[in-house]
Each structure stands twice: as C-alpha cells, then as structure tokens.
C-alpha cells in the first residue's frame, strides 16, 4: 500500500468528523443571522412549461447516457449543463444522478464520486459555502468508502485523493480561514500529483502541477511571518514551475490546443498574478524565463506593473520615466476592467509617491487625482493606501492614520491579507 494513500485514508477519517462538527456550527450561525440553506431541488418551480419540459427531457437523456456509458461521461454531461452558466442546475442534476445510481458497485460509486466532484466545483463558483461543506462531507464519505471497498483501483483512488486535498484547501482557505492548514493541504496535493506524474498515472505535461505551485507561492505570501513559511522552500516550487511551463510549451508544438486554457481567463489571470509574486520575491531570472517561453500569457496590465517596479527599483531619471509611463497607462485603460485599473493604479501611485514625496505641490495634485479615481472605480479599497500616504505627507496625520486602520480592517474582512500587511508596513515606515 502506498504511504501516500495510507496518509490519505487517515486524513479522510480525521476530516470527516471535523467537517461534520463545523457544518453543524456553521449552519447554526447562518440560521441565527437569518440566512437559510439554499434548496436546489426547488429551482424548477420557477420554470415555465416549455423550459420545464426541456429540462426534464434533458435530465432523462442524461440518466440514459450515464446508464449506457458509465462514469466516463460525467464531465461531458456537466460541461453541457454549465455551458450557459446554469451552475445551480448542476446541483439539481447532481442530486438526481446520485439518487439514480445508488448501488455499491464500483461503477455506480464512481458515478456518484465524479458527480459530487462537479457539484462541489459548481458550489465554489456560486460561493455557496454552507452547501459546499454539506456536499464535501458527502464526497469525503464516498471516497473513503470507495477506497475501503476497492483498494486495488489505484488510479481512481489517487485521483480521489488529489481532489480531496484540493477541495480541503479551498475549504480551509475560504471557509475555515486557516491559512496554514490550507498550505498543508496544497503541499500534500502537490506531492501526490507529482508522484502520479512520475509514476505515469497521469499524462504529463497535459496534467501538471502548475496551478498547485501558483497557489503554494500565493499562500506563502499570506503566511510570510508564520513558522510554516520558515520551513517552506519556495525556490524549488518556482524552479519546477519554470520547468513545467517549458515542457508544456514544447508539447504544444505537437498539440497546440494544450495551451488554450492557459492563455484564457481565469487561468491567464492566475499565471500573471504568480509572475508578479515571483518578481516581487526576487526571482527575476525565473520570471523572464517564463515570459520568454510563453509571451502570450503575459497581460498588458502585468507588463505595466513590472515596468513600474523596474523604474522604481533600477532606473535613473525616475521622475521623468514615471510621467512617461503614466501616458502609457492612460492609453491602456481604454481596454481595462475596473479590477485591472485598480491593480495598476495601486502600484503606480505608490511608486509615484515614493519618488515625489519631497514635492508637496505634486503630492497635493496627486491626492485629488487619487480621489477622482476612487470615485470612478466605486471605492476600490487598495487605492486608500496611496491616498492616506499623500494625506500623511501633507500633514493630515490623524486623518491619514484613521484611513489606514480602516483600510486594514476592510482588507482583512475581504480576505486581502497581503493588502493588510502592506498597510502595516506603510504605517511603520511613514507614520
């Protein structure tokens, strides 16, 4: 028996009880604040006659196809359901599939497991945390029972283990708010998937650890001051990321479609955030290797952020070059979302303040400009940082400190711990 699967079984047994206890507590808290559990089985009550006929006919077809072809078509079924963004319908159909295929035969157990996997993904997208825990408990129970009944089906058990660690990572991060435990599950999932790749259980590089590495590095930045960060060597993960990107690029010469998901959102967005993170952490060589290997993955907003940082950290004539790049930013903004605008302005304004902090007239002008952008972008919390920095430079220390503390609280409430840490750093350095 693989020690990885043995560890997986022990984790299942521990977390099954922990999840049940947390679910009872979480449901009680939701009830206390008047938030009810969404019943996805009631969604058809709002359908018109034609829509209802189509949905029931579609469901009948789905059940017939699963009976004929088995669990291998589950992902195709849910891809069809979710094509138009009907994620709540995924949960409804998932319930019907689980009811219909309820035996303890391996094929029907896998139908339920594959279905629960897709239901959990749908609930994550809808951010239905209460039902996510509820279905996660079911998923844990099913994959534990499957492992006990069918230990020799290693491929499926390894896949179940990998998904378990990914779902537990999301639960620990988004619901339980335990960053260190989340990183622990990330690393277990990474090690397990690496083993599966090394053993040929998963087809590499189509299957890879790219997004596990992105999450590990992102989580490292969240737990920078913890004990876990001291024993987490992210150098190896970043080097592995570069290696896997190069392997993926080489493989794309034979199969170009393999790159498609990485060049589209949300995956492209995650990779750009990762590149920003490793650049900030000082891995410039690795950053440039990825950019040179896969230039199409790099977005315009990311390039601007890196260019601003390079001006601030390396260039001469910083004042002139920051004013020049501002024109470039204004042109690019015609095609940027509000989120991208906020991210670029946050980096630009903080760099601009650091360079022009002795020029009170320029700082006064900048303060009003920041206020205008905050109004246009509907109060983006991160832009409060350059705003309170300008206020402090202009002598409004008490107001600036109050805004800084308010910004930190908003950042913590919304899960932006990196921003909260940045606020702390500015308070210590400038107040």
Protein backbone atom coordinates (compact mmCIF):
# COMPACT_ATOMS: atom_id res chain seq x y z
CA UNK A 1 0.00 0.00 0.00
CA UNK A 2 1.35 3.45 -0.95
CA UNK A 3 2.26 5.56 2.07
CA UNK A 4 0.59 8.47 0.26
CA UNK A 5 -2.71 6.59 0.11
CA UNK A 6 -2.35 5.47 3.71
CA UNK A 7 -1.89 9.10 4.73
CA UNK A 8 -4.88 10.00 2.57
CA UNK A 9 -7.07 7.46 4.39
CA UNK A 10 -6.04 8.81 7.79
CA UNK A 11 -6.78 12.37 6.65
CA UNK A 12 -10.21 11.26 5.44
CA UNK A 13 -11.09 9.74 8.80
CA UNK A 14 -9.94 12.83 10.70
CA UNK A 15 -11.60 15.39 8.46
CA UNK A 16 -14.91 13.56 8.09
CA UNK A 17 -15.69 14.20 11.77
CA UNK A 18 -14.17 17.68 11.76
CA UNK A 19 -16.30 18.69 8.78
CA UNK A 20 -19.49 17.36 10.39
CA UNK A 21 -18.82 19.34 13.58
CA UNK A 22 -18.00 22.51 11.67
CA UNK A 23 -21.06 22.13 9.42
CA UNK A 24 -23.42 21.93 12.43
CA UNK A 25 -21.83 25.04 13.95
CA UNK A 26 -21.77 26.93 10.65
CA UNK A 27 -25.41 26.10 9.89
CA UNK A 28 -26.46 27.27 13.36
CA UNK A 29 -24.64 30.57 12.86
CA UNK A 30 -26.28 31.06 9.47
CA UNK A 31 -29.69 30.34 10.96
CA UNK A 32 -29.04 32.82 13.76
CA UNK A 33 -28.38 35.62 11.28
CA UNK A 34 -31.39 34.68 9.17
CA UNK A 35 -29.51 33.04 6.29
CA UNK A 36 -31.25 29.90 5.08
CA UNK A 37 -29.75 26.92 3.30
CA UNK A 38 -30.49 27.08 -0.44
CA UNK A 39 -32.65 24.18 -1.66
CA UNK A 40 -31.56 23.43 -5.22
CA UNK A 41 -34.31 20.84 -5.61
CA UNK A 42 -36.82 23.70 -5.75
CA UNK A 43 -35.30 25.52 -8.73
CA UNK A 44 -37.72 24.00 -11.26
CA UNK A 45 -40.72 25.59 -9.50
CA UNK A 46 -39.88 28.89 -11.19
CA UNK A 47 -39.68 27.40 -14.68
CA UNK A 48 -42.29 27.95 -17.40
CA UNK A 49 -43.93 25.00 -19.15
CA UNK A 50 -41.58 24.82 -22.15
CA UNK A 51 -38.46 25.33 -20.04
CA UNK A 52 -39.67 22.65 -17.62
CA UNK A 53 -40.32 20.16 -20.44
CA UNK A 54 -36.88 20.78 -21.93
CA UNK A 55 -35.12 20.40 -18.54
CA UNK A 56 -36.91 17.16 -17.64
CA UNK A 57 -36.22 15.78 -21.13
CA UNK A 58 -32.57 16.74 -20.84
CA UNK A 59 -32.34 15.05 -17.43
CA UNK A 60 -33.96 11.85 -18.78
CA UNK A 61 -31.40 11.83 -21.59
CA UNK A 62 -28.55 12.35 -19.14
CA UNK A 63 -29.62 9.42 -16.96
CA UNK A 64 -29.96 7.13 -20.01
CA UNK A 65 -26.49 8.08 -21.27
CA UNK A 66 -24.86 7.54 -17.87
CA UNK A 67 -26.55 4.13 -17.58
CA UNK A 68 -25.20 3.22 -21.02
CA UNK A 69 -21.67 4.71 -20.85
CA UNK A 70 -20.94 4.99 -17.14
CA UNK A 71 -18.94 7.49 -15.11
CA UNK A 72 -16.62 8.36 -18.01
CA UNK A 73 -19.22 10.75 -19.46
CA UNK A 74 -19.99 12.63 -16.22
CA UNK A 75 -17.66 15.55 -17.05
CA UNK A 76 -19.14 15.85 -20.55
CA UNK A 77 -22.64 15.92 -19.04
CA UNK A 78 -21.80 18.71 -16.62
CA UNK A 79 -19.89 20.67 -19.26
CA UNK A 80 -23.13 20.71 -21.27
CA UNK A 81 -25.21 21.77 -18.26
CA UNK A 82 -22.83 24.58 -17.28
CA UNK A 83 -22.20 25.85 -20.81
CA UNK A 84 -24.78 28.61 -20.30
CA UNK A 85 -23.73 29.33 -16.71
CA UNK A 86 -26.52 27.28 -15.06
CA UNK A 87 -24.46 26.16 -12.09
CA UNK A 88 -27.47 25.81 -9.79
CA UNK A 89 -28.89 23.35 -12.32
CA UNK A 90 -25.68 21.33 -11.92
CA UNK A 91 -26.55 20.78 -8.26
CA UNK A 92 -30.14 19.80 -9.11
CA UNK A 93 -29.00 17.32 -11.80
CA UNK A 94 -26.26 16.09 -9.46
CA UNK A 95 -28.86 15.20 -6.83
CA UNK A 96 -30.91 13.25 -9.40
CA UNK A 97 -27.84 11.34 -10.64
CA UNK A 98 -26.78 10.43 -7.08
CA UNK A 99 -30.32 9.19 -6.34
CA UNK A 100 -30.48 7.10 -9.53
CA UNK A 101 -27.06 5.44 -9.26
CA UNK A 102 -27.03 4.39 -5.62
CA UNK A 103 -25.59 0.87 -5.55
CA UNK A 104 -22.25 -0.17 -4.03
CA UNK A 105 -20.91 -1.45 -7.34
CA UNK A 106 -17.65 0.25 -8.29
CA UNK A 107 -19.05 1.86 -11.46
CA UNK A 108 -22.04 3.40 -9.70
CA UNK A 109 -19.89 4.58 -6.80
CA UNK A 110 -17.64 6.31 -9.33
CA UNK A 111 -20.69 7.90 -10.96
CA UNK A 112 -21.55 9.44 -7.59
CA UNK A 113 -17.96 10.48 -6.87
CA UNK A 114 -17.48 12.13 -10.28
CA UNK A 115 -20.86 13.85 -9.85
CA UNK A 116 -20.04 15.14 -6.38
CA UNK A 117 -16.77 16.48 -7.73
CA UNK A 118 -18.62 18.60 -10.29
CA UNK A 119 -21.28 19.68 -7.79
CA UNK A 120 -18.55 20.93 -5.46
CA UNK A 121 -16.94 22.89 -8.31
CA UNK A 122 -20.32 24.47 -9.11
CA UNK A 123 -20.88 25.42 -5.46
CA UNK A 124 -17.42 27.03 -5.33
CA UNK A 125 -18.26 29.14 -8.37
CA UNK A 126 -21.57 30.20 -6.78
CA UNK A 127 -19.80 30.79 -3.43
CA UNK A 128 -22.45 28.74 -1.59
CA UNK A 129 -20.33 27.92 1.44
CA UNK A 130 -22.96 26.14 3.51
CA UNK A 131 -23.86 23.68 0.76
CA UNK A 132 -20.18 23.33 -0.15
CA UNK A 133 -19.46 21.93 3.32
CA UNK A 134 -22.55 19.71 3.14
CA UNK A 135 -21.53 18.16 -0.19
CA UNK A 136 -17.86 18.00 0.84
CA UNK A 137 -18.91 15.75 3.74
CA UNK A 138 -20.70 13.50 1.22
CA UNK A 139 -17.66 13.49 -1.06
CA UNK A 140 -15.37 12.51 1.81
CA UNK A 141 -17.72 9.69 2.84
CA UNK A 142 -17.96 8.34 -0.70
CA UNK A 143 -14.24 8.37 -1.48
CA UNK A 144 -13.47 6.79 1.91
CA UNK A 145 -15.99 4.00 1.28
CA UNK A 146 -14.66 3.52 -2.25
CA UNK A 147 -11.08 3.21 -1.02
CA UNK A 148 -12.04 0.68 1.65
CA UNK A 149 -14.09 -1.41 -0.83
CA UNK A 150 -11.78 -1.12 -3.84
CA UNK A 151 -8.18 -0.51 -2.66
CA UNK A 152 -6.76 -2.14 -5.80
CA UNK A 153 -8.26 0.54 -8.10
CA UNK A 154 -5.19 2.72 -7.56
CA UNK A 155 -5.76 5.16 -10.41
CA UNK A 156 -9.18 6.22 -9.14
CA UNK A 157 -8.05 6.29 -5.50
CA UNK A 158 -5.09 8.52 -6.35
CA UNK A 159 -7.39 10.82 -8.32
CA UNK A 160 -9.86 10.94 -5.41
CA UNK A 161 -7.01 11.77 -3.03
CA UNK A 162 -5.77 14.58 -5.26
CA UNK A 163 -9.28 16.08 -5.47
CA UNK A 164 -9.81 15.67 -1.72
CA UNK A 165 -6.71 17.75 -0.94
CA UNK A 166 -7.76 20.42 -3.46
CA UNK A 167 -11.28 20.66 -2.00
CA UNK A 168 -9.91 20.74 1.55
CA UNK A 169 -7.53 23.50 0.50
CA UNK A 170 -10.48 25.60 -0.72
CA UNK A 171 -12.46 24.81 2.43
CA UNK A 172 -9.56 25.71 4.75
CA UNK A 173 -8.82 28.92 2.84
CA UNK A 174 -12.29 30.31 2.06
CA UNK A 175 -14.50 28.96 4.84
CA UNK A 176 -12.43 27.84 7.81
CA UNK A 177 -9.92 30.72 7.42
CA UNK A 178 -6.94 28.57 8.38
CA UNK A 179 -4.14 29.64 6.02
CA UNK A 180 -1.51 27.29 7.44
CA UNK A 181 -3.78 24.26 7.16
CA UNK A 182 -4.68 25.32 3.61
CA UNK A 183 -1.00 25.36 2.65
CA UNK A 184 -0.56 21.94 4.24
CA UNK A 185 -3.27 20.51 2.02
CA UNK A 186 -1.80 22.27 -1.01
CA UNK A 187 1.57 20.65 -0.42
CA UNK A 188 0.02 17.21 0.12
CA UNK A 189 -1.91 17.61 -3.11
CA UNK A 190 1.22 18.77 -4.93
CA UNK A 191 3.28 15.81 -3.67
CA UNK A 192 0.54 13.36 -4.58
CA UNK A 193 0.12 14.74 -8.10
CA UNK A 194 3.91 14.79 -8.60
CA UNK A 195 4.01 11.12 -7.60
CA UNK A 196 1.19 10.33 -10.07
CA UNK A 197 3.05 12.15 -12.84
CA UNK A 198 6.37 10.45 -12.01
CA UNK A 199 4.68 7.02 -11.96
CA UNK A 200 2.91 7.63 -15.28
CA UNK A 201 -0.56 7.52 -13.69
CA UNK A 202 -1.26 10.98 -15.13
CA UNK A 203 -0.26 12.04 -18.67
CA UNK A 204 2.42 14.73 -18.35
CA UNK A 205 2.61 17.59 -19.33
CA UNK A 206 -1.13 17.75 -20.13
CA UNK A 207 -1.58 17.04 -16.42
CA UNK A 208 0.82 19.13 -14.37
CA UNK A 209 1.32 20.92 -11.06
CA UNK A 210 1.29 24.45 -12.48
CA UNK A 211 -1.73 25.70 -10.54
CA UNK A 212 -0.79 23.90 -7.32
CA UNK A 213 2.53 25.78 -7.47
CA UNK A 214 0.76 29.09 -8.14
CA UNK A 215 -1.39 28.55 -5.04
CA UNK A 216 1.57 27.47 -2.89
CA UNK A 217 3.55 30.62 -3.75
CA UNK A 218 0.48 32.82 -3.28
CA UNK A 219 -0.20 31.20 0.10
CA UNK A 220 3.45 31.66 1.12
CA UNK A 221 2.99 35.42 0.76
CA UNK A 222 -0.07 35.22 3.04
CA UNK A 223 1.79 33.33 5.81
CA UNK A 224 5.16 35.08 5.46
CA UNK A 225 5.56 35.66 9.19
CA UNK A 226 4.45 32.20 10.35
CA UNK A 227 6.56 29.20 11.34
CA UNK A 228 5.38 27.29 8.28
CA UNK A 229 6.89 29.92 5.98
CA UNK A 230 10.30 29.28 7.58
CA UNK A 231 10.28 25.61 6.55
CA UNK A 232 8.63 26.15 3.15
CA UNK A 233 11.32 26.34 0.46
CA UNK A 234 9.55 28.05 -2.40
CA UNK A 235 12.71 28.13 -4.56
CA UNK A 236 12.16 24.53 -5.62
CA UNK A 237 8.50 25.13 -6.42
CA UNK A 238 9.31 28.15 -8.59
CA UNK A 239 12.04 26.27 -10.48
CA UNK A 240 9.60 23.38 -11.01
CA UNK A 241 7.04 25.85 -12.36
CA UNK A 242 9.52 27.14 -14.94
CA UNK A 243 10.38 23.57 -15.94
CA UNK A 244 6.73 22.57 -16.37
CA UNK A 245 5.93 25.70 -18.42
CA UNK A 246 8.84 24.87 -20.76
CA UNK A 247 7.68 21.24 -21.07
CA UNK A 248 4.14 22.42 -21.80
CA UNK A 249 5.40 24.81 -24.49
CA UNK A 250 7.47 22.04 -26.13
CA UNK A 251 4.49 19.66 -26.05
CA UNK A 252 2.31 22.35 -27.66
CA UNK A 253 4.41 22.01 -30.84
CA UNK A 254 2.71 18.61 -31.26
CA UNK A 255 -0.65 19.58 -29.77
CA UNK A 256 -1.24 23.38 -29.92
CA UNK A 257 -4.64 23.14 -28.16
CA UNK A 258 -2.93 22.18 -24.90
CA UNK A 259 -2.02 25.85 -24.34
CA UNK A 260 -5.53 27.21 -24.88
CA UNK A 261 -6.69 27.11 -21.21
CA UNK A 262 -3.51 28.88 -20.06
CA UNK A 263 -3.98 31.75 -22.50
CA UNK A 264 -7.56 32.49 -21.41
CA UNK A 265 -9.07 33.72 -18.15
CA UNK A 266 -9.25 32.69 -15.36
CA UNK A 267 -6.03 30.67 -15.81
CA UNK A 268 -4.20 33.50 -17.57
CA UNK A 269 -5.08 35.81 -14.67
CA UNK A 270 -3.67 33.32 -12.13
CA UNK A 271 -0.41 32.97 -14.05
CA UNK A 272 0.01 36.75 -14.28
CA UNK A 273 -0.52 37.08 -10.52
CA UNK A 274 2.06 34.35 -9.97
CA UNK A 275 4.55 36.14 -12.21
CA UNK A 276 4.01 39.35 -10.23
CA UNK A 277 4.57 37.46 -6.99
CA UNK A 278 7.83 35.79 -8.04
CA UNK A 279 9.12 39.09 -9.43
CA UNK A 280 8.41 40.79 -6.09
CA UNK A 281 10.12 37.90 -4.27
CA UNK A 282 13.28 38.46 -6.34
CA UNK A 283 13.09 35.58 -8.81
CA UNK A 284 13.77 37.80 -11.81
CA UNK A 285 15.61 35.15 -13.83
CA UNK A 286 12.75 32.66 -13.42
CA UNK A 287 10.26 35.41 -14.23
CA UNK A 288 12.00 36.23 -17.50
CA UNK A 289 12.32 32.55 -18.45
CA UNK A 290 8.54 32.11 -18.18
CA UNK A 291 7.82 35.36 -20.07
CA UNK A 292 10.24 34.40 -22.85
CA UNK A 293 8.85 30.86 -23.07
CA UNK A 294 5.17 31.88 -23.09
CA UNK A 295 4.94 35.59 -24.02
CA UNK A 296 1.27 35.33 -25.00
CA UNK A 297 0.30 34.53 -21.41
CA UNK A 298 1.50 37.91 -20.14
CA UNK A 299 -1.24 40.53 -20.00
CA UNK A 300 -0.83 44.28 -20.61
CA UNK A 301 -1.64 45.20 -17.01
CA UNK A 302 1.00 42.79 -15.74
CA UNK A 303 3.64 44.24 -18.08
CA UNK A 304 2.80 47.75 -16.82
CA UNK A 305 3.09 46.69 -13.17
CA UNK A 306 6.51 45.11 -13.75
CA UNK A 307 7.67 48.14 -15.75
CA UNK A 308 6.63 50.49 -12.92
CA UNK A 309 8.55 48.38 -10.39
CA UNK A 310 11.65 48.35 -12.59
CA UNK A 311 11.56 52.14 -12.90
CA UNK A 312 11.25 52.47 -9.12
CA UNK A 313 13.96 49.96 -8.24
CA UNK A 314 16.51 50.24 -11.04
CA UNK A 315 16.13 53.18 -13.40
CA UNK A 316 17.70 56.61 -13.35
CA UNK A 317 15.54 59.67 -14.09
CA UNK A 318 12.67 58.08 -12.17
CA UNK A 319 10.53 61.24 -12.21
CA UNK A 320 10.67 61.55 -16.00
CA UNK A 321 10.06 57.86 -16.66
CA UNK A 322 7.11 57.63 -14.27
CA UNK A 323 5.46 60.56 -16.05
CA UNK A 324 6.09 58.84 -19.39
CA UNK A 325 4.58 55.55 -18.28
CA UNK A 326 1.52 57.38 -16.97
CA UNK A 327 0.65 58.24 -20.59
CA UNK A 328 1.02 54.56 -21.48
CA UNK A 329 -1.30 53.63 -18.59
CA UNK A 330 -3.96 56.13 -19.73
CA UNK A 331 -3.97 54.63 -23.24
CA UNK A 332 -4.15 51.05 -21.92
CA UNK A 333 -7.07 51.93 -19.60
CA UNK A 334 -9.41 52.08 -22.60
CA UNK A 335 -9.43 48.26 -22.62
CA UNK A 336 -9.02 47.52 -18.90
CA UNK A 337 -11.60 46.21 -16.43
CA UNK A 338 -12.10 48.08 -13.14
CA UNK A 339 -10.07 45.43 -11.33
CA UNK A 340 -7.10 45.80 -13.70
CA UNK A 341 -7.27 49.60 -13.41
CA UNK A 342 -7.21 49.34 -9.62
CA UNK A 343 -4.22 46.98 -9.63
CA UNK A 344 -2.15 49.15 -11.97
CA UNK A 345 -3.04 52.41 -10.20
CA UNK A 346 -2.18 50.91 -6.80
CA UNK A 347 1.36 50.10 -7.97
CA UNK A 348 1.78 53.32 -9.96
CA UNK A 349 0.60 55.71 -7.24
CA UNK A 350 2.68 54.09 -4.52
CA UNK A 351 5.77 54.26 -6.75
CA UNK A 352 4.96 57.88 -7.68
CA UNK A 353 4.61 58.91 -4.03
CA UNK A 354 7.93 57.28 -3.13
CA UNK A 355 9.69 59.26 -5.87
CA UNK A 356 7.87 62.63 -5.48
CA UNK A 357 7.35 62.68 -1.68
CA UNK A 358 9.52 65.82 -1.26
CA UNK A 359 7.47 67.73 -3.83
CA UNK A 360 4.42 68.91 -1.82
CA UNK A 361 2.70 70.56 -4.81
CA UNK A 362 2.91 67.34 -6.82
CA UNK A 363 1.67 65.28 -3.84
CA UNK A 364 -1.27 67.68 -3.35
CA UNK A 365 -2.21 67.34 -7.02
CA UNK A 366 -1.84 63.56 -6.78
CA UNK A 367 -4.14 63.37 -3.76
CA UNK A 368 -7.01 64.89 -5.74
CA UNK A 369 -6.29 62.64 -8.71
CA UNK A 370 -6.44 59.54 -6.49
CA UNK A 371 -9.77 60.72 -5.04
CA UNK A 372 -11.16 61.07 -8.57
CA UNK A 373 -10.12 57.51 -9.47
CA UNK A 374 -11.56 56.14 -6.21
CA UNK A 375 -14.89 57.73 -7.10
CA UNK A 376 -14.81 56.43 -10.68
CA UNK A 377 -13.89 52.89 -9.62
CA UNK A 378 -16.56 52.80 -6.86
CA UNK A 379 -14.34 52.89 -3.77
CA UNK A 380 -11.60 50.33 -4.51
CA UNK A 381 -10.11 49.58 -1.11
CA UNK A 382 -6.48 49.28 -2.27
CA UNK A 383 -6.38 52.89 -3.54
CA UNK A 384 -6.93 54.08 0.01
CA UNK A 385 -3.26 53.19 0.57
CA UNK A 386 -1.74 55.85 -1.73
CA UNK A 387 -4.48 58.24 -0.56
CA UNK A 388 -3.57 58.00 3.14
CA UNK A 389 0.12 58.23 2.19
CA UNK A 390 -0.48 61.58 0.44
CA UNK A 391 -2.57 62.81 3.38
CA UNK A 392 0.24 61.96 5.80
CA UNK A 393 2.85 63.77 3.68
CA UNK A 394 0.59 66.85 3.55
CA UNK A 395 0.36 66.93 7.37
CA UNK A 396 -3.08 65.32 7.81
CA UNK A 397 -1.57 62.67 10.06
CA UNK A 398 -4.60 61.84 12.24
CA UNK A 399 -6.99 61.52 9.28
CA UNK A 400 -4.41 59.51 7.38
CA UNK A 401 -3.89 57.08 10.27
CA UNK A 402 -7.63 56.62 10.70
CA UNK A 403 -7.98 55.83 6.99
CA UNK A 404 -5.05 53.43 7.18
CA UNK A 405 -6.61 51.49 10.06
CA UNK A 406 -10.00 51.48 8.31
CA UNK A 407 -8.34 50.17 5.13
CA UNK A 408 -6.60 47.41 7.05
CA UNK A 409 -9.90 46.27 8.59
CA UNK A 410 -11.64 46.23 5.19
CA UNK A 411 -8.75 44.28 3.71
CA UNK A 412 -8.90 41.65 6.47
CA UNK A 413 -12.70 41.33 6.22
CA UNK A 414 -12.48 40.76 2.45
CA UNK A 415 -9.60 38.27 2.77
CA UNK A 416 -6.95 40.60 1.29
CA UNK A 417 -4.26 39.80 3.85
CA UNK A 418 -1.46 40.85 1.53
CA UNK A 419 -3.01 44.35 1.36
CA UNK A 420 -3.48 44.40 5.15
CA UNK A 421 0.22 43.58 5.58
CA UNK A 422 1.14 46.34 3.11
CA UNK A 423 -0.87 48.84 5.19
CA UNK A 424 1.02 47.74 8.33
CA UNK A 425 4.35 48.22 6.52
CA UNK A 426 3.45 51.75 5.40
CA UNK A 427 2.25 52.69 8.90
CA UNK A 428 5.55 51.55 10.43
CA UNK A 429 7.69 53.23 7.78
CA UNK A 430 5.90 56.54 7.31
CA UNK A 431 3.90 57.46 10.43
